[in-house]
Coordinates of C-alpha atoms in Angstrom, one line a residue:
M1 CA 0.0 -0.1 0.0
S2 CA 1.3 3.5 -0.8
T3 CA 2.5 5.7 2.0
R4 CA 1.4 9.2 2.2
E5 CA 3.6 12.0 2.6
L6 CA 2.9 14.9 5.0
I7 CA 3.3 18.5 4.2
Y8 CA 4.2 20.4 7.5
E9 CA 3.3 24.2 6.6
V10 CA 4.6 27.1 8.8
T11 CA 3.2 30.5 7.9
L12 CA 5.5 33.4 9.3
D13 CA 4.3 37.0 9.3
I14 CA 7.1 39.5 9.7
E15 CA 7.1 43.2 9.9
P16 CA 8.8 44.9 6.7
A17 CA 11.5 46.7 8.8
V18 CA 13.2 43.5 9.8
A19 CA 12.5 41.6 6.6
P20 CA 16.3 41.4 5.2
E21 CA 17.3 40.0 8.5
F22 CA 14.5 37.6 8.8
D23 CA 15.2 36.5 5.2
D24 CA 18.9 35.5 6.3
W25 CA 17.7 33.9 9.5
L26 CA 15.1 31.9 7.7
E27 CA 17.5 30.4 5.2
R28 CA 19.6 29.0 7.8
H29 CA 16.6 28.0 9.8
V30 CA 15.0 25.9 6.8
G31 CA 18.5 24.3 6.3
E32 CA 18.5 23.1 9.9
M33 CA 15.0 21.8 9.5
L34 CA 16.0 19.7 6.5
A35 CA 18.9 18.2 8.4
L36 CA 16.3 16.5 10.6
P37 CA 15.3 12.8 9.9
G38 CA 12.3 12.5 7.7
F39 CA 12.3 16.2 6.3
E40 CA 12.9 15.6 2.8
R41 CA 12.3 19.1 0.8
A42 CA 11.3 22.5 1.6
D43 CA 9.3 24.8 -0.7
L44 CA 9.2 28.6 0.3
E45 CA 6.7 31.3 -0.8
A46 CA 6.7 35.0 -0.3
E47 CA 4.0 37.5 -0.3
I48 CA 2.6 40.6 1.2
E49 CA -0.5 40.3 3.7
P50 CA -2.7 43.0 2.9
G51 CA -4.2 45.1 5.8
D52 CA -4.1 48.5 7.6
A53 CA -0.3 47.6 8.6
P54 CA 0.8 45.3 5.8
R55 CA 3.2 42.4 7.0
L56 CA 5.4 40.4 4.9
R57 CA 4.5 36.7 4.6
R58 CA 6.7 33.6 4.2
T59 CA 5.2 30.2 3.7
V60 CA 7.4 27.3 4.2
R61 CA 6.0 23.6 3.1
Y62 CA 8.2 21.0 4.3
T63 CA 7.6 17.6 2.9
V64 CA 8.0 14.9 5.6
R65 CA 8.5 11.3 5.0
D66 CA 5.9 10.0 7.5
R67 CA 4.0 10.9 10.8
A68 CA 6.7 9.3 12.8
A69 CA 9.3 11.7 11.5
L70 CA 7.0 14.6 12.3
D71 CA 6.1 13.3 15.6
D72 CA 9.8 12.9 16.5
Y73 CA 10.3 16.7 15.3
F74 CA 7.5 17.7 17.7
E75 CA 9.0 15.7 20.8
Q76 CA 12.6 16.4 20.4
H77 CA 13.2 19.8 18.3
A78 CA 10.0 21.9 18.0
A79 CA 10.2 23.7 21.4
R80 CA 14.0 24.4 20.8
L81 CA 13.6 25.8 17.0
R82 CA 10.6 27.9 17.7
Q83 CA 12.1 29.4 20.8
A84 CA 15.1 30.5 18.6
G85 CA 12.6 32.6 16.4
I86 CA 11.1 34.2 19.2
D87 CA 14.2 35.1 21.0
R88 CA 15.4 36.8 17.7
F89 CA 12.4 38.6 16.5
G90 CA 10.0 38.6 19.4
D91 CA 6.4 40.0 18.7
R92 CA 7.6 41.2 15.2
L93 CA 7.1 37.6 14.2
T94 CA 3.9 35.5 14.2
A95 CA 3.9 32.0 12.9
T96 CA 0.9 29.7 12.4
R97 CA 1.4 25.9 11.6
R98 CA -0.8 23.0 10.1
V99 CA -0.4 19.3 8.9
L100 CA -1.7 18.4 5.4
E101 CA -1.7 14.9 3.9
T102 CA -0.8 14.5 0.4
S103 CA -2.7 11.9 -1.9
P104 CA -1.1 8.4 -1.8
L105 CA -1.4 8.6 -5.7
G106 CA 1.0 11.4 -6.0
D107 CA 0.6 14.9 -7.5
H108 CA 0.4 13.9 -10.9
A109 CA -2.8 11.7 -10.7
H110 CA -5.0 14.8 -10.2
P111 CA -3.6 18.0 -12.2
V112 CA -4.0 21.0 -10.1
L113 CA -5.8 24.3 -11.0
P114 CA -3.5 27.5 -11.4
H115 CA -5.8 29.2 -8.8
C116 CA -7.7 28.3 -5.8
P117 CA -11.3 28.0 -6.7
N118 CA -12.2 29.2 -3.2
C119 CA -10.0 32.4 -2.9
E120 CA -8.5 32.9 -6.1
A121 CA -4.9 32.7 -4.7
R122 CA -2.1 31.4 -6.9
L123 CA -1.7 27.8 -6.2
K124 CA 1.7 26.2 -5.6
G125 CA 1.2 22.4 -4.8
Q126 CA -1.8 20.5 -3.6
Y127 CA -3.1 23.0 -1.0
C128 CA -3.9 26.7 -1.1
A129 CA -1.6 28.8 1.2
R130 CA -4.2 31.3 2.1
C131 CA -7.3 29.3 2.8
G132 CA -6.2 25.5 2.9
Q133 CA -8.4 24.1 0.3
R134 CA -7.2 21.2 -1.7
A135 CA -6.5 22.0 -5.4
R136 CA -8.1 19.2 -7.4
R137 CA -10.0 19.3 -10.6
R138 CA -12.5 16.4 -9.6
M139 CA -13.8 14.4 -6.7
I140 CA -11.9 11.6 -5.5
T141 CA -13.2 8.1 -6.5
L142 CA -14.7 5.7 -3.9
C143 CA -11.7 3.4 -4.3
E144 CA -9.4 6.3 -3.5
L145 CA -11.6 7.1 -0.6
L146 CA -11.7 3.6 0.7
R147 CA -7.8 3.4 0.2
D148 CA -7.2 6.6 2.3
V149 CA -9.5 5.2 5.1
I150 CA -7.8 1.5 5.2
G151 CA -4.5 3.2 4.9
E152 CA -5.1 5.5 7.9
I153 CA -6.5 2.7 10.2
F154 CA -3.7 0.2 9.2
Q155 CA -0.7 2.2 9.2
H156 CA 1.7 1.6 12.0
D157 CA 1.8 5.0 13.2
S158 CA -1.6 5.9 12.7
R159 CA -3.5 8.3 14.9
V160 CA -6.2 5.9 15.4
W161 CA -4.2 3.5 17.3
R162 CA -2.2 6.0 19.2
S163 CA -5.9 7.4 20.4
F164 CA -8.3 4.6 21.0
F165 CA -5.5 2.4 23.1
P166 CA -5.0 5.4 25.8
L167 CA -9.0 6.3 25.3
L168 CA -9.5 2.9 26.7
F169 CA -6.8 2.3 29.3
R170 CA -5.3 5.7 30.4
P171 CA -8.2 7.8 31.8
G172 CA -7.7 11.6 31.2
F173 CA -4.4 11.0 29.1
L174 CA -5.9 12.3 25.8
T175 CA -7.5 15.3 27.7
S176 CA -4.1 16.2 29.2
E177 CA -2.2 15.7 26.1
Y178 CA -4.6 18.0 24.2
L179 CA -4.5 20.9 26.9
A180 CA -0.6 20.6 27.0
G181 CA -0.5 21.3 23.0
R182 CA 0.2 17.8 21.7
Q183 CA -2.7 17.5 19.6
M184 CA -1.7 16.4 16.0
R185 CA -0.7 13.0 17.0
Y186 CA -4.1 12.0 18.1
V187 CA -7.4 12.0 16.7
P188 CA -9.4 15.3 16.9
P189 CA -11.7 14.7 20.0
V190 CA -15.0 15.8 18.3
R191 CA -14.3 13.6 15.2
M192 CA -13.6 10.6 17.7
Y193 CA -16.8 11.3 19.7
L194 CA -18.8 11.5 16.5
F195 CA -17.4 8.5 15.0
L196 CA -17.9 6.1 18.0
S197 CA -21.2 7.5 18.6
I198 CA -22.5 6.7 15.3
V199 CA -21.0 3.1 15.6
F200 CA -22.5 2.8 19.1
F201 CA -26.1 3.7 18.1
V202 CA -25.9 1.6 14.9
I203 CA -24.8 -1.3 17.0
A204 CA -27.2 -0.7 19.6
F205 CA -30.2 -0.5 17.1
L206 CA -28.9 -3.7 15.5
A207 CA -28.2 -5.6 18.8
G208 CA -31.4 -7.2 20.8
P209 CA -32.1 -7.0 24.5
E210 CA -29.9 -10.1 25.0
G211 CA -26.9 -8.6 23.2
E212 CA -27.3 -10.5 19.9
L213 CA -28.7 -9.5 16.5
S214 CA -32.4 -10.1 16.9
L215 CA -35.5 -10.1 14.3
R216 CA -38.5 -9.9 16.6
P217 CA -41.9 -10.7 15.3
G218 CA -43.2 -8.6 12.6
A219 CA -39.7 -7.2 12.1
L220 CA -39.2 -9.3 9.2
E221 CA -41.7 -11.2 7.0
W222 CA -40.5 -14.5 5.0
T223 CA -42.1 -15.8 1.9
P224 CA -41.2 -19.4 1.0
P225 CA -40.4 -20.3 -2.5
E226 CA -43.4 -21.4 -4.6
D227 CA -41.6 -24.8 -5.1
A228 CA -41.1 -25.4 -1.6
A229 CA -43.0 -28.5 0.0
P230 CA -45.6 -27.4 2.3
A231 CA -44.7 -30.0 4.9
A232 CA -41.0 -28.9 4.9
V233 CA -42.1 -25.2 5.3
D234 CA -44.6 -26.2 8.2
E235 CA -41.7 -28.3 9.8
T236 CA -39.3 -25.5 9.7
A237 CA -41.8 -23.1 10.9
G238 CA -42.5 -25.2 13.9
E239 CA -39.0 -25.6 14.8
I240 CA -38.4 -21.8 14.6
A241 CA -41.5 -21.5 16.8
D242 CA -40.2 -24.0 19.5
E243 CA -37.0 -22.6 19.5
T244 CA -38.2 -19.0 19.9
A245 CA -40.3 -20.2 22.8
A246 CA -37.9 -22.3 24.5
E247 CA -35.0 -19.7 24.3
A248 CA -36.8 -16.3 24.8
P249 CA -39.5 -16.7 27.6
D250 CA -38.1 -13.9 29.6
E251 CA -38.0 -11.7 26.6
V252 CA -41.7 -12.3 26.1
E253 CA -42.5 -11.7 29.5
A254 CA -40.6 -8.5 29.7
T255 CA -42.2 -7.1 26.4
E256 CA -45.7 -7.8 27.9
E257 CA -44.6 -6.3 31.1
V258 CA -43.1 -3.2 29.6
F259 CA -46.4 -2.6 27.4
A260 CA -48.8 -3.4 30.1
P261 CA -49.1 0.1 31.4
L262 CA -50.3 1.1 28.1
D263 CA -53.3 -0.6 28.1
F264 CA -55.5 2.3 28.6
E265 CA -57.6 4.8 26.7
C266 CA -56.1 8.1 25.7
S267 CA -59.4 9.8 26.9
D268 CA -58.6 8.8 30.5
I269 CA -55.6 11.2 30.8
D270 CA -57.9 14.4 29.5
G271 CA -58.8 15.1 33.1
E272 CA -55.3 14.4 34.4
L273 CA -53.4 17.0 32.4
E274 CA -51.5 19.6 34.5
T275 CA -52.3 23.2 33.6
G276 CA -48.7 24.1 33.1
L277 CA -48.2 21.5 30.6
T278 CA -51.3 22.8 28.5
L279 CA -49.6 26.2 28.7
L280 CA -46.6 24.6 26.3
V281 CA -48.9 22.0 24.6
S282 CA -52.6 21.9 23.7
R283 CA -54.6 19.2 25.2
A284 CA -55.6 18.0 21.5
A285 CA -51.8 17.6 20.8
I286 CA -51.0 15.5 23.9
I287 CA -54.1 13.1 23.1
R288 CA -53.1 12.8 19.6
S289 CA -49.5 11.9 20.6
C290 CA -50.8 9.1 23.1
E291 CA -53.0 7.6 20.2
R292 CA -50.2 7.3 17.9
L293 CA -47.8 5.9 20.6
L294 CA -50.5 3.3 21.3
A295 CA -51.3 2.7 17.8
N296 CA -47.4 2.1 17.2
P297 CA -45.3 1.5 20.2
R298 CA -42.5 0.4 18.0
A299 CA -42.3 3.2 15.9
F300 CA -42.1 5.3 19.4
G301 CA -39.1 3.2 20.3
R302 CA -37.2 3.5 16.8
A303 CA -38.0 7.4 17.1
V304 CA -36.5 7.6 20.7
L305 CA -33.3 5.9 19.6
A306 CA -33.0 8.0 16.5
N307 CA -33.3 11.1 19.0
L308 CA -30.8 10.0 21.4
P309 CA -27.6 11.0 19.4
K310 CA -29.3 14.7 19.5
M311 CA -29.8 14.3 23.3
M312 CA -26.5 13.5 24.0
F313 CA -25.5 16.7 21.7
F314 CA -27.2 18.7 24.2
F315 CA -26.3 16.8 27.1
L316 CA -22.5 17.2 26.8
P317 CA -22.7 20.9 27.1
L318 CA -24.7 20.5 30.3
L319 CA -22.2 18.3 31.9
A320 CA -19.3 20.6 31.1
L321 CA -21.4 23.4 32.9
V322 CA -21.5 21.1 35.9
L323 CA -17.8 20.5 35.7
K324 CA -17.3 24.4 35.4
F325 CA -19.3 24.9 38.5
M326 CA -17.4 22.2 40.3
Y327 CA -14.0 23.6 39.6
F328 CA -15.0 27.4 39.4
G329 CA -11.9 28.5 41.3
S330 CA -9.5 26.7 39.0
R331 CA -9.4 29.3 36.4
R332 CA -10.2 26.6 33.7
Y333 CA -11.9 27.5 30.6
Y334 CA -15.5 26.2 30.0
S335 CA -13.8 24.5 26.7
E336 CA -11.5 22.4 28.8
H337 CA -14.3 20.9 30.6
L338 CA -16.3 20.3 27.4
L339 CA -13.1 18.6 26.2
F340 CA -13.1 16.2 29.3
A341 CA -16.6 15.2 28.8
V342 CA -16.2 14.6 25.0
H343 CA -13.4 12.3 25.9
F344 CA -15.3 10.5 28.7
H345 CA -18.2 9.9 26.3
A346 CA -16.1 8.8 23.5
F347 CA -14.7 6.1 25.9
F348 CA -18.2 5.3 27.1
F349 CA -19.5 4.9 23.7
L350 CA -16.4 2.7 22.8
I351 CA -16.4 0.3 25.6
V352 CA -20.1 -0.2 25.6
T353 CA -19.9 -1.1 21.6
L354 CA -17.0 -3.4 22.6
D355 CA -19.1 -5.2 25.2
I356 CA -22.0 -5.6 22.9
L357 CA -19.7 -6.9 20.2
F358 CA -18.2 -9.5 22.7
G359 CA -21.6 -10.5 23.7
M360 CA -22.7 -11.0 20.2
S361 CA -19.7 -13.1 19.4
V362 CA -19.9 -15.1 22.5
R363 CA -23.7 -16.0 21.7
T364 CA -22.7 -16.7 18.3
L365 CA -20.1 -19.2 19.1
H366 CA -22.2 -20.6 21.8
A367 CA -19.4 -20.2 24.4
G368 CA -21.8 -19.6 27.2
A369 CA -23.5 -16.6 28.6
G370 CA -21.5 -16.5 31.7
I371 CA -18.5 -15.2 29.9
A372 CA -20.7 -12.3 28.5
S373 CA -22.0 -11.4 31.9
V374 CA -18.6 -11.2 33.6
A375 CA -17.5 -8.9 30.7
T376 CA -20.5 -6.6 31.3
A377 CA -20.1 -6.7 35.0
A378 CA -16.5 -5.8 34.8
M379 CA -17.3 -2.9 32.4
I380 CA -19.9 -1.6 34.9
F381 CA -17.3 -1.6 37.5
Y382 CA -14.6 -0.1 35.3
I383 CA -16.8 3.1 33.9
P384 CA -17.0 4.7 37.4
W385 CA -13.4 3.7 38.1
Y386 CA -12.3 5.3 34.7
L387 CA -14.2 8.5 35.5
Y388 CA -12.5 8.9 39.0
R389 CA -9.0 8.2 37.4
A390 CA -9.8 10.8 34.7
M391 CA -10.6 13.4 37.1
R392 CA -7.6 12.7 39.2
N393 CA -5.2 12.9 36.1
V394 CA -6.7 16.0 34.6
Y395 CA -7.8 18.1 37.7
D396 CA -5.3 16.8 40.0
Q397 CA -6.7 17.8 43.5
H398 CA -6.5 16.5 47.1
L399 CA -8.0 13.2 47.7
L400 CA -10.9 14.1 49.9
I401 CA -11.8 16.9 47.7
R402 CA -11.6 14.8 44.9
L403 CA -13.9 12.1 46.3
V404 CA -16.5 14.7 47.3
K405 CA -16.4 16.1 43.6
Y406 CA -16.6 12.8 42.2
L407 CA -19.7 11.9 44.0
F408 CA -21.3 15.2 43.2
L409 CA -20.4 14.6 39.6
V410 CA -22.0 11.2 39.6
V411 CA -25.3 12.3 41.2
A412 CA -25.4 15.5 38.9
Y413 CA -24.7 13.3 36.0
L414 CA -27.4 10.9 36.7
V415 CA -30.1 13.5 37.6
S416 CA -29.2 15.4 34.4
L417 CA -29.3 12.4 32.4
V418 CA -32.6 11.6 33.8
I419 CA -33.9 14.9 33.0
M420 CA -32.7 14.7 29.2
L421 CA -34.2 11.4 28.8
L422 CA -37.5 12.6 29.9
I423 CA -37.3 15.4 27.8
T424 CA -36.4 13.3 24.9
L425 CA -39.1 10.9 25.6
A426 CA -41.7 14.0 25.8
V427 CA -40.5 15.6 22.6
T428 CA -40.5 12.4 20.7
A429 CA -44.1 11.5 21.6
L430 CA -45.3 14.9 20.6
T431 CA -43.5 14.8 17.3
L432 CA -44.2 11.2 16.5

């Protein structure tokens, strides 16, 4: 599989008064960068940045062999080399940096445009120096997209592997790394959260109540082939019915028990509606929602599951607000607490997804339900321990204070989660 090169782009804005001195220094600096392992080439572009106080801009694009070489630069050399520029030019120099990835097919596979379609800037290479848009004449094919994804996953120094292992086994590590400025070597937090939440809800939707893929009565209709023997069809149907009845009596009883409270007339609640509720929603709307729910409870369940990701989207900022209140005197930004919440929930989605998949595998292989139960029990104990360790590693307070805040956070988390779930159920019922 073709490896991708990385483009490490450094944009330097300098005051015109020191431009000659800066250009001499930059030439030596670029030479020093190219002497580092993995830095293969440097392309320099000069322009004037418009504005009330024009500054000269120098953009240097280093072609780096792979991410391992770039990580080695960040860990071993970046701080020293950056400090040299700060010591020499101070606030007369500002720098921004970003990492871009080249196509594994090479620059010649997709001819670039002479000017950026987005901002009309002159193009030199695959990316626009001004806005960062990639300069391609056409969209990539599905094969190229899949090759990029597979290459990113299975590459030995991939950010995926460097992110998911500490996410599972090193509580608070990714949050601390991000806050310390070491961000490029890991999957971005929001991208990780979105990916894991999507995978979790898809698996949860497909998995049955016992942790296996299930097709409940009515979910799948099967029509036998016309040439099938009636006796064979009846025999097969009888075996399936006997097997279902023998293996899942608890599920049937649980289903009946869950829907038993729904055995009432919607008109019965008309006189029990609170005045405060009717100020927000009309009585007729509540009655209609009740009738739709009773007519198709399964559709209501599917709608609730579809709305859960949206609920979590609003729940994360609420949890971050609780953390902000708990650590009010720490002078931490709200975004830091939000980052902690994002990483914790990404961990939650990942470990629960793994538990569901493990349970499905155990049942498919008939390895015994006890193994899956032990794994689930271990997960249930591991999640609160993980939260405690994450708080310890990120916030680092005295043991007694940390325990009090941990208990407060658990209670606030559960209360907030129940409130958000109730709101989700109500909104789903009213919009069904």
